[in-house]
C-alpha positions as a printed NumPy array, in Angstrom:
array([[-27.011,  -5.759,  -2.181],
       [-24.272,  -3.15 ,  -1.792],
       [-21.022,  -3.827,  -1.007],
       [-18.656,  -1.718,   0.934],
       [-14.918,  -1.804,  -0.937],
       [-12.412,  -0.275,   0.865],
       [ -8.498,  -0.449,  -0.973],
       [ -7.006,  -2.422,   2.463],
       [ -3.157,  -3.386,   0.076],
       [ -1.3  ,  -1.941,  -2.824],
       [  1.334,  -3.807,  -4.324],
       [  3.4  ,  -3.073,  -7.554],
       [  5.373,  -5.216, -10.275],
       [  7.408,  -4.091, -13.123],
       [  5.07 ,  -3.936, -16.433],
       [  6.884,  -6.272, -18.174],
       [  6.047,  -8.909, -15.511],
       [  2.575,  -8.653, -17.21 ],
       [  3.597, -10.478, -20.39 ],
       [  1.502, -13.852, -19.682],
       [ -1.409, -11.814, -18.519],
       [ -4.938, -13.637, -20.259],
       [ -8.101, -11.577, -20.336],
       [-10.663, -14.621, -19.463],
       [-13.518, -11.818, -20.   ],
       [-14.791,  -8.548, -20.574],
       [-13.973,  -7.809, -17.124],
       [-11.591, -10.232, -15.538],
       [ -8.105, -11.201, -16.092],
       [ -6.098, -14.184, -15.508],
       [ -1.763, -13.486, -14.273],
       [  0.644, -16.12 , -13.821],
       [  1.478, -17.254, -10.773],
       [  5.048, -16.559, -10.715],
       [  4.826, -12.707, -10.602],
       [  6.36 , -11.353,  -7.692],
       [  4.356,  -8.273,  -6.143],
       [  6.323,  -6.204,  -4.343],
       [  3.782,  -4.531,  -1.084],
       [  3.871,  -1.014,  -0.561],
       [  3.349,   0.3  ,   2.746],
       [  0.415,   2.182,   2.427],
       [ -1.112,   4.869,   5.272],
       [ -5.14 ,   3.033,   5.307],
       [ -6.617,   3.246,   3.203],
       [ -5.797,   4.134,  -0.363],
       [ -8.633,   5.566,  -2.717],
       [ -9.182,   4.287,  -5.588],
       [-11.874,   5.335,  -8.35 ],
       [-12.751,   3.814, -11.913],
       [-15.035,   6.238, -14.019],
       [-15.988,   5.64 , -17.584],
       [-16.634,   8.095, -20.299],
       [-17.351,   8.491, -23.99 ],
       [-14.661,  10.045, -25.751],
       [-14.575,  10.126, -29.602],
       [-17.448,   8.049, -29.334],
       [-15.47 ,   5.209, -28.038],
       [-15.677,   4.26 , -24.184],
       [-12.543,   4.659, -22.388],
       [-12.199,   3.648, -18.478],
       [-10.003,   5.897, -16.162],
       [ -9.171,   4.832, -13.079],
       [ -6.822,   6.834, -10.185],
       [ -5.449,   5.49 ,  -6.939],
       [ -3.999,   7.5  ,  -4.595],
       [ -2.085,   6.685,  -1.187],
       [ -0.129,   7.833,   1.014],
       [  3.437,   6.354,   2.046],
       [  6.904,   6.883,   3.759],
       [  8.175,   5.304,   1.029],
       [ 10.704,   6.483,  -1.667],
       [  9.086,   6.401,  -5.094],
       [ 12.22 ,   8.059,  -6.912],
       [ 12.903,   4.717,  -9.263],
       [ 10.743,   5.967, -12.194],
       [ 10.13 ,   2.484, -13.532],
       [  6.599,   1.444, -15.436],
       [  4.554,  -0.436, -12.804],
       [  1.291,  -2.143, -12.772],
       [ -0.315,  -2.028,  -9.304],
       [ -2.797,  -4.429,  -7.619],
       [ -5.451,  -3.515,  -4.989],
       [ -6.978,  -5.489,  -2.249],
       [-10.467,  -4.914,  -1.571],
       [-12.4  ,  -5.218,   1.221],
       [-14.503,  -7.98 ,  -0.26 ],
       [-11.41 ,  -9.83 ,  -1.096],
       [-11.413,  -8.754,  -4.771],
       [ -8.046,  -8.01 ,  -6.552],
       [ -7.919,  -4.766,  -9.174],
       [ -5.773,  -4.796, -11.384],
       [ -4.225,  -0.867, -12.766],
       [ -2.214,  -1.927, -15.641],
       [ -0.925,  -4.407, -18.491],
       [  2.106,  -4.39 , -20.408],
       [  0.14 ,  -2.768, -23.6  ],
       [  0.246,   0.925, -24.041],
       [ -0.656,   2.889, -22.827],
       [  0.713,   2.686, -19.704],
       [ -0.276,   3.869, -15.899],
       [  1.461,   7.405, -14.729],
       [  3.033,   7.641, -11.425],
       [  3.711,  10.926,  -9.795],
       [  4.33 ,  11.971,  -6.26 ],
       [  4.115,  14.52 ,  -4.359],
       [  6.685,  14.74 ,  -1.485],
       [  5.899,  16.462,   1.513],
       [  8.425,  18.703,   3.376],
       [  6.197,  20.682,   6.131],
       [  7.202,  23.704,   7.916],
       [  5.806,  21.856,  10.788],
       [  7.32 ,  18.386,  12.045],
       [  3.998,  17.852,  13.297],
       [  1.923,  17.731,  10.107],
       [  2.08 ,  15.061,   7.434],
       [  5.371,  14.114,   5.883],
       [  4.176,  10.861,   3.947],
       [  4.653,  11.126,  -0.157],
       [  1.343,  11.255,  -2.111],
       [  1.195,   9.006,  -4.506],
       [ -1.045,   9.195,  -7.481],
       [ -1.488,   6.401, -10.372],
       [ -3.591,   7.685, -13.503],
       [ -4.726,   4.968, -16.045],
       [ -6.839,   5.23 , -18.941],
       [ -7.487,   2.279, -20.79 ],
       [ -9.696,   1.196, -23.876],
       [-11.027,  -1.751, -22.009],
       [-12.636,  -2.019, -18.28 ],
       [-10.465,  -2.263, -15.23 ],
       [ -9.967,  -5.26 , -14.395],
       [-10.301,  -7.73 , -11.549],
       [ -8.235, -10.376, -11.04 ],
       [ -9.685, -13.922, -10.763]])
């Protein structure tokens, strides 16, 4: 059966947070508890897609998130972000291996007050592995 998976939370943590991360699987990993996740307030709902493709005959997985937020995003730090599903499942966009996921934002500045002011933010990740979900 289908389920529907709707991105409901982002949160972000510095990369380096990531050290004691433990890949249990091929597709799950395990964090330690003591990483602190900083929420990001998010307009609903964030998109999030994971595509994989053959490239030099190796499979790489891609994944992009995008939101929306009043947020400032000008720290340029290396985060990993984790997404809430709908079904209660945690993804996971990032480890503390290269490479690492690519933040950039797009600020809004309308000529209208009444159109949409929020920053759009987009995370790019490409990994050698599948994107993971966190058990």
């Amino acid at each position: 059966m289908k389920q529907i998976r709707i991105v409901t939370k982002v949160e972000r943590t510095p990369i380096r947070n990531l050290g004691g991360m433990t890949r249990i699987s091929e597709t799950e990993v395990r964090l330690p508890s003591d990483i602190t996740w900083e929420p990001i307030s998010i307009k609903p709902h964030a998109q999030l897609s994971i595509i994989d493709k053959q490239e030099d005959k190796n499979t790489v997985w891609d994944a992009k998130l995008v939101f929306k937020t009043c947020e400032d995003f000008s720290k340029r730090k290396r985060w990993a972000y984790r997404c809430l599903l709908s079904n209660g499942q945690y993804r996971l966009i990032g480890s503390d291996d290269r490479p690492y996921p690519v933040t950039s934002v797009n600020e809004n500045m309308p000529e209208n007050v009444t159109e949409n002011q929020l920053n759009e933010v987009t995370v790019s990740w490409k990994s050698p592995r599948f994107i993971p979900v966190i058990s």
